[in-house]
mmCIF file of C-alpha atoms in Angstrom:
data_model
loop_
_atom_site.group_PDB
_atom_site.id
_atom_site.type_symbol
_atom_site.label_atom_id
_atom_site.label_comp_id
_atom_site.label_asym_id
_atom_site.label_seq_id
_atom_site.Cartn_x
_atom_site.Cartn_y
_atom_site.Cartn_z
ATOM 1 C CA MET A 1 13.992 1.029 -23.503
ATOM 2 C CA TYR A 2 16.143 1.835 -21.051
ATOM 3 C CA ASN A 3 16.062 5.351 -21.699
ATOM 4 C CA ARG A 4 12.148 5.438 -21.539
ATOM 5 C CA ILE A 5 12.155 4.019 -18.672
ATOM 6 C CA LEU A 6 14.462 6.573 -17.419
ATOM 7 C CA ALA A 7 12.511 9.674 -18.577
ATOM 8 C CA TYR A 8 9.653 8.474 -17.399
ATOM 9 C CA VAL A 9 11.902 8.303 -13.872
ATOM 10 C CA ILE A 10 12.761 11.512 -14.081
ATOM 11 C CA LEU A 11 9.612 12.817 -14.693
ATOM 12 C CA ASN A 12 7.573 10.995 -11.776
ATOM 13 C CA THR A 13 10.914 12.393 -9.615
ATOM 14 C CA LYS A 14 10.258 16.309 -10.900
ATOM 15 C CA SER A 15 6.727 15.493 -10.403
ATOM 16 C CA LEU A 16 7.261 14.162 -6.760
ATOM 17 C CA LEU A 17 10.183 17.177 -5.924
ATOM 18 C CA LYS A 18 7.562 19.878 -6.837
ATOM 19 C CA ASP A 19 4.810 18.212 -4.574
ATOM 20 C CA LYS A 20 6.611 18.008 -1.540
ATOM 21 C CA ILE A 21 3.336 16.965 0.778
ATOM 22 C CA PRO A 22 3.336 13.606 0.215
ATOM 23 C CA PHE A 23 7.493 13.337 0.997
ATOM 24 C CA ILE A 24 6.854 14.825 4.300
ATOM 25 C CA TRP A 25 3.663 13.103 5.375
ATOM 26 C CA SER A 26 5.135 9.931 4.596
ATOM 27 C CA ILE A 27 8.235 10.110 7.289
ATOM 28 C CA MET A 28 6.000 12.731 9.285
ATOM 29 C CA LEU A 29 3.294 10.246 10.502
ATOM 30 C CA PRO A 30 5.665 7.266 11.183
ATOM 31 C CA LEU A 31 8.185 9.915 13.055
ATOM 32 C CA ILE A 32 5.123 11.126 14.754
ATOM 33 C CA MET A 33 4.031 7.430 16.012
ATOM 34 C CA PHE A 34 7.758 6.694 16.752
ATOM 35 C CA ILE A 35 7.769 9.437 19.212
ATOM 36 C CA PHE A 36 5.075 8.064 20.974
ATOM 37 C CA ASN A 37 6.012 4.782 21.007
ATOM 38 C CA ILE A 38 9.497 5.229 21.819
ATOM 39 C CA ASN A 39 9.925 3.602 24.887
ATOM 40 C CA GLU A 40 8.176 0.222 23.383
ATOM 41 C CA ILE A 41 11.040 0.255 20.530
ATOM 42 C CA VAL A 42 13.663 -1.797 21.737
ATOM 43 C CA TYR A 43 15.107 -3.738 19.190
ATOM 44 C CA THR A 44 16.235 -2.612 15.508
ATOM 45 C CA GLU A 45 13.178 -5.075 13.916
ATOM 46 C CA ASP A 46 10.406 -3.125 15.902
ATOM 47 C CA LEU A 47 10.842 -0.674 13.221
ATOM 48 C CA VAL A 48 9.642 -2.706 10.742
ATOM 49 C CA PHE A 49 5.734 -1.643 10.967
ATOM 50 C CA TRP A 50 7.241 1.952 10.300
ATOM 51 C CA TRP A 51 9.210 1.263 7.167
ATOM 52 C CA VAL A 52 6.270 -1.261 5.460
ATOM 53 C CA TYR A 53 3.998 1.632 5.948
ATOM 54 C CA MET A 54 6.063 3.847 4.446
ATOM 55 C CA VAL A 55 6.510 1.683 1.346
ATOM 56 C CA LEU A 56 2.772 0.561 1.023
ATOM 57 C CA CYS A 57 1.829 4.317 1.012
ATOM 58 C CA SER A 58 4.322 4.945 -1.733
ATOM 59 C CA TYR A 59 3.497 1.983 -3.748
ATOM 60 C CA ILE A 60 -0.397 1.833 -3.620
ATOM 61 C CA TYR A 61 -0.248 5.659 -4.128
ATOM 62 C CA GLY A 62 2.710 6.401 -6.194
ATOM 63 C CA VAL A 63 1.974 3.543 -8.676
ATOM 64 C CA GLY A 64 -1.653 2.427 -8.989
ATOM 65 C CA VAL A 65 -3.515 5.544 -7.952
ATOM 66 C CA TYR A 66 -0.429 7.581 -9.813
ATOM 67 C CA ALA A 67 -2.003 5.926 -12.813
ATOM 68 C CA LEU A 68 -5.460 6.754 -12.457
ATOM 69 C CA GLU A 69 -4.838 10.223 -11.882
ATOM 70 C CA LEU A 70 -2.891 10.418 -14.766
ATOM 71 C CA LYS A 71 -5.587 8.877 -16.786
ATOM 72 C CA GLU A 72 -8.541 11.115 -15.501
ATOM 73 C CA GLU A 73 -6.858 14.377 -16.176
ATOM 74 C CA GLY A 74 -5.786 13.664 -19.683
ATOM 75 C CA CYS A 75 -2.289 13.619 -19.510
ATOM 76 C CA LEU A 76 -1.507 10.128 -20.681
ATOM 77 C CA ARG A 77 -2.814 10.814 -24.225
ATOM 78 C CA THR A 78 0.219 12.794 -24.644
ATOM 79 C CA ILE A 79 2.795 11.021 -23.248
ATOM 80 C CA PHE A 80 1.242 7.762 -24.803
ATOM 81 C CA SER A 81 1.471 9.371 -28.246
ATOM 82 C CA ILE A 82 4.941 9.643 -28.082
ATOM 83 C CA ASN A 83 5.703 6.534 -26.028
ATOM 84 C CA ASN A 84 3.304 3.730 -26.971
ATOM 85 C CA SER A 85 4.218 1.186 -24.042
ATOM 86 C CA SER A 86 2.466 0.869 -20.709
ATOM 87 C CA VAL A 87 5.238 -1.616 -20.161
ATOM 88 C CA ASP A 88 7.897 1.339 -19.820
ATOM 89 C CA PHE A 89 4.944 3.974 -18.310
ATOM 90 C CA PHE A 90 4.394 0.974 -15.236
ATOM 91 C CA ILE A 91 8.258 -0.023 -14.562
ATOM 92 C CA GLY A 92 9.249 4.059 -14.633
ATOM 93 C CA ASN A 93 6.899 4.508 -12.061
ATOM 94 C CA VAL A 94 7.736 1.499 -10.045
ATOM 95 C CA PHE A 95 11.182 2.488 -9.981
ATOM 96 C CA THR A 96 10.454 5.859 -9.266
ATOM 97 C CA GLN A 97 8.670 5.198 -5.976
ATOM 98 C CA ILE A 98 11.303 3.130 -5.205
ATOM 99 C CA ILE A 99 13.907 5.479 -5.070
ATOM 100 C CA PHE A 100 10.840 7.628 -3.248
ATOM 101 C CA SER A 101 10.706 4.391 -0.361
ATOM 102 C CA PHE A 102 14.796 4.562 -0.195
ATOM 103 C CA LEU A 103 15.325 8.374 0.394
ATOM 104 C CA SER A 104 11.812 8.400 2.985
ATOM 105 C CA ILE A 105 13.226 5.197 4.854
ATOM 106 C CA LEU A 106 16.760 6.993 4.684
ATOM 107 C CA LEU A 107 15.445 10.301 6.390
ATOM 108 C CA PHE A 108 13.256 7.986 9.110
ATOM 109 C CA ASN A 109 16.373 6.422 9.846
ATOM 110 C CA LEU A 110 18.427 8.922 10.299
ATOM 111 C CA LEU A 111 15.911 10.493 12.349
ATOM 112 C CA VAL A 112 15.567 7.711 14.668
ATOM 113 C CA ILE A 113 19.511 7.271 15.411
ATOM 114 C CA CYS A 114 18.749 10.396 16.946
ATOM 115 C CA PHE A 115 16.918 9.088 19.658
ATOM 116 C CA LYS A 116 17.910 5.641 19.606
ATOM 117 C CA ASP A 117 21.248 3.842 19.674
ATOM 118 C CA PHE A 118 20.841 1.562 16.670
ATOM 119 C CA SER A 119 23.176 0.456 13.841
ATOM 120 C CA PHE A 120 22.027 2.735 11.001
ATOM 121 C CA LEU A 121 23.709 -0.103 8.526
ATOM 122 C CA ARG A 122 21.616 -2.291 10.118
ATOM 123 C CA LEU A 123 18.751 -0.068 9.475
ATOM 124 C CA MET A 124 19.135 0.771 5.962
ATOM 125 C CA LEU A 125 19.475 -3.202 5.398
ATOM 126 C CA TYR A 126 16.177 -4.213 6.458
ATOM 127 C CA GLY A 127 14.427 -1.084 5.276
ATOM 128 C CA SER A 128 15.643 -2.290 1.700
ATOM 129 C CA LYS A 129 14.646 -5.532 2.606
ATOM 130 C CA THR A 130 11.243 -4.257 3.178
ATOM 131 C CA ILE A 131 11.180 -2.237 -0.340
ATOM 132 C CA ILE A 132 11.919 -5.742 -2.349
ATOM 133 C CA LEU A 133 9.401 -7.817 -0.123
ATOM 134 C CA CYS A 134 6.942 -5.632 -0.394
ATOM 135 C CA LEU A 135 7.106 -5.107 -4.185
ATOM 136 C CA PRO A 136 4.151 -7.395 -5.342
ATOM 137 C CA PHE A 137 2.071 -3.995 -3.464
ATOM 138 C CA ALA A 138 2.768 -2.230 -6.501
ATOM 139 C CA PHE A 139 1.912 -4.808 -9.231
ATOM 140 C CA LEU A 140 -1.534 -5.513 -6.990
ATOM 141 C CA SER A 141 -2.238 -1.433 -6.749
ATOM 142 C CA TYR A 142 -1.543 -1.499 -10.576
ATOM 143 C CA CYS A 143 -4.782 -3.731 -11.399
ATOM 144 C CA LEU A 144 -6.902 -0.849 -10.262
ATOM 145 C CA THR A 145 -6.582 0.577 -13.662
ATOM 146 C CA LEU A 146 -8.982 -2.658 -15.072
ATOM 147 C CA PHE A 147 -11.888 -0.846 -13.726
ATOM 148 C CA LYS A 148 -13.461 1.278 -15.868
ATOM 149 C CA LYS A 149 -15.815 3.533 -14.229
ATOM 150 C CA ILE A 150 -13.680 4.325 -11.397
ATOM 151 C CA HIS A 151 -12.425 7.552 -9.468
ATOM 152 C CA ALA A 152 -9.353 8.024 -8.293
ATOM 153 C CA ASN A 153 -10.008 10.441 -5.555
ATOM 154 C CA THR A 154 -12.270 7.894 -4.031
ATOM 155 C CA ILE A 155 -9.796 4.549 -4.364
ATOM 156 C CA ARG A 156 -7.152 7.622 -2.665
ATOM 157 C CA THR A 157 -9.868 7.403 -0.001
ATOM 158 C CA ILE A 158 -10.412 3.975 0.664
ATOM 159 C CA PHE A 159 -6.647 3.766 0.780
ATOM 160 C CA THR A 160 -5.938 6.437 3.038
ATOM 161 C CA ILE A 161 -8.611 5.147 5.427
ATOM 162 C CA LEU A 162 -7.421 1.438 5.352
ATOM 163 C CA ILE A 163 -3.659 1.637 5.332
ATOM 164 C CA PHE A 164 -3.902 4.539 8.322
ATOM 165 C CA ALA A 165 -6.679 1.820 9.935
ATOM 166 C CA MET A 166 -4.095 -0.617 9.203
ATOM 167 C CA PHE A 167 -1.244 1.054 10.876
ATOM 168 C CA MET A 168 -2.923 1.885 13.749
ATOM 169 C CA LEU A 169 -3.702 -2.070 14.639
ATOM 170 C CA ILE A 170 -0.383 -3.442 13.220
ATOM 171 C CA SER A 171 0.990 -2.284 16.416
ATOM 172 C CA THR A 172 -1.809 -4.037 18.831
ATOM 173 C CA GLU A 173 -2.749 -7.795 19.781
ATOM 174 C CA THR A 174 -6.164 -7.051 18.758
ATOM 175 C CA PRO A 175 -7.486 -10.560 16.582
ATOM 176 C CA LEU A 176 -8.153 -8.253 13.706
ATOM 177 C CA ASN A 177 -4.579 -8.282 12.610
ATOM 178 C CA GLN A 178 -5.121 -11.965 11.234
ATOM 179 C CA TYR A 179 -6.803 -9.575 8.404
ATOM 180 C CA ASN A 180 -4.153 -6.997 8.315
ATOM 181 C CA PRO A 181 -1.755 -7.651 5.084
ATOM 182 C CA MET A 182 0.793 -5.013 6.505
ATOM 183 C CA TYR A 183 0.772 -7.460 9.879
ATOM 184 C CA TYR A 184 1.520 -10.345 7.457
ATOM 185 C CA VAL A 185 3.942 -8.471 5.778
ATOM 186 C CA SER A 186 5.982 -7.234 8.347
ATOM 187 C CA LEU A 187 6.292 -10.594 10.345
ATOM 188 C CA PHE A 188 7.204 -12.239 6.888
ATOM 189 C CA ILE A 189 10.003 -9.914 6.970
ATOM 190 C CA ILE A 190 11.320 -10.609 10.973
ATOM 191 C CA ASN A 191 10.242 -13.902 11.060
ATOM 192 C CA LYS A 192 9.981 -16.417 8.282
ATOM 193 C CA ASN A 193 8.073 -19.644 8.378
ATOM 194 C CA GLU A 194 6.985 -22.195 6.262
ATOM 195 C CA LYS A 195 3.521 -21.041 7.059
ATOM 196 C CA ILE A 196 4.366 -17.548 6.035
ATOM 197 C CA ILE A 197 6.990 -18.071 3.358
ATOM 198 C CA ILE A 198 3.700 -20.360 1.732
ATOM 199 C CA ALA A 199 1.229 -17.394 2.060
ATOM 200 C CA TYR A 200 3.694 -14.927 1.096
ATOM 201 C CA THR A 201 4.497 -17.004 -2.466
ATOM 202 C CA LEU A 202 1.093 -17.480 -3.449
ATOM 203 C CA PHE A 203 0.006 -13.658 -2.643
ATOM 204 C CA THR A 204 3.232 -12.920 -4.691
ATOM 205 C CA ILE A 205 2.193 -15.047 -7.859
ATOM 206 C CA LEU A 206 -1.601 -13.631 -7.736
ATOM 207 C CA SER A 207 -0.286 -9.887 -7.273
ATOM 208 C CA ILE A 208 2.063 -10.209 -10.405
ATOM 209 C CA LEU A 209 -0.451 -12.044 -12.181
ATOM 210 C CA LEU A 210 -3.006 -9.296 -11.957
ATOM 211 C CA GLY A 211 -0.502 -6.275 -11.718
ATOM 212 C CA LEU A 212 0.235 -7.685 -15.248
ATOM 213 C CA CYS A 213 -3.301 -7.692 -16.628
ATOM 214 C CA GLY A 214 -3.730 -4.227 -15.535
ATOM 215 C CA VAL A 215 -0.542 -3.811 -18.017
ATOM 216 C CA VAL A 216 -1.390 -5.486 -20.610
ATOM 217 C CA PHE A 217 -4.994 -3.964 -20.622
ATOM 218 C CA PHE A 218 -3.722 -0.594 -19.547
ATOM 219 C CA ASN A 219 -5.796 2.082 -21.336
ATOM 220 C CA PRO A 220 -4.014 5.806 -21.536
ATOM 221 C CA ASN A 221 -8.091 7.367 -22.539
ATOM 222 C CA SER A 222 -9.825 9.241 -20.032
ATOM 223 C CA ASN A 223 -12.934 7.577 -18.904
ATOM 224 C CA GLU A 224 -14.174 11.162 -18.347
ATOM 225 C CA ARG A 225 -16.522 13.237 -20.574
ATOM 226 C CA ARG A 226 -15.454 16.496 -21.562
#
């Protein structure tokens, strides 16, 4: 099983390296917003919104949406004919995005310390913590594969708008943040209290259950007629 998962990770990593736009975009937008807000960033914890944005993009686009794209293209029929295991495929995608998130945060933090006198080790500890605590979103995104008549491009467009809107709202005092998942995850990382812990625990359980349903009932065959 380990070798099969590693094969998926290597395959996905090569695919990411060929298409450098997602890697550059995942760093450039947070970096631009960081520069615009540089005077308001005083503590290491103030960067948690940027890390959450990068990790959520990796998990949502790199796990759920990525599986839909491969399915639509018909690529998974060949892959699953060699290794018919949706579990290996899912775990391989998740590990790939963990590596991708770590590299994105690493590069972002390196750029941050050029402008701010922060501890790089502390930045990486918080960044790594963000990668772990955002894992439920990787499971949640995979439940997208349960929908039969849904197109990856449509989902990608919807999530692009939603994630960008959440990222813009997260640094404001607007009441809309009470409906912003990115806001609550950021609060959980930097300021745990009983209410937030309970909400995060329930969200994690629900996300994992839905994600596992997506793994169990995953169909690699494309819904598109050719």
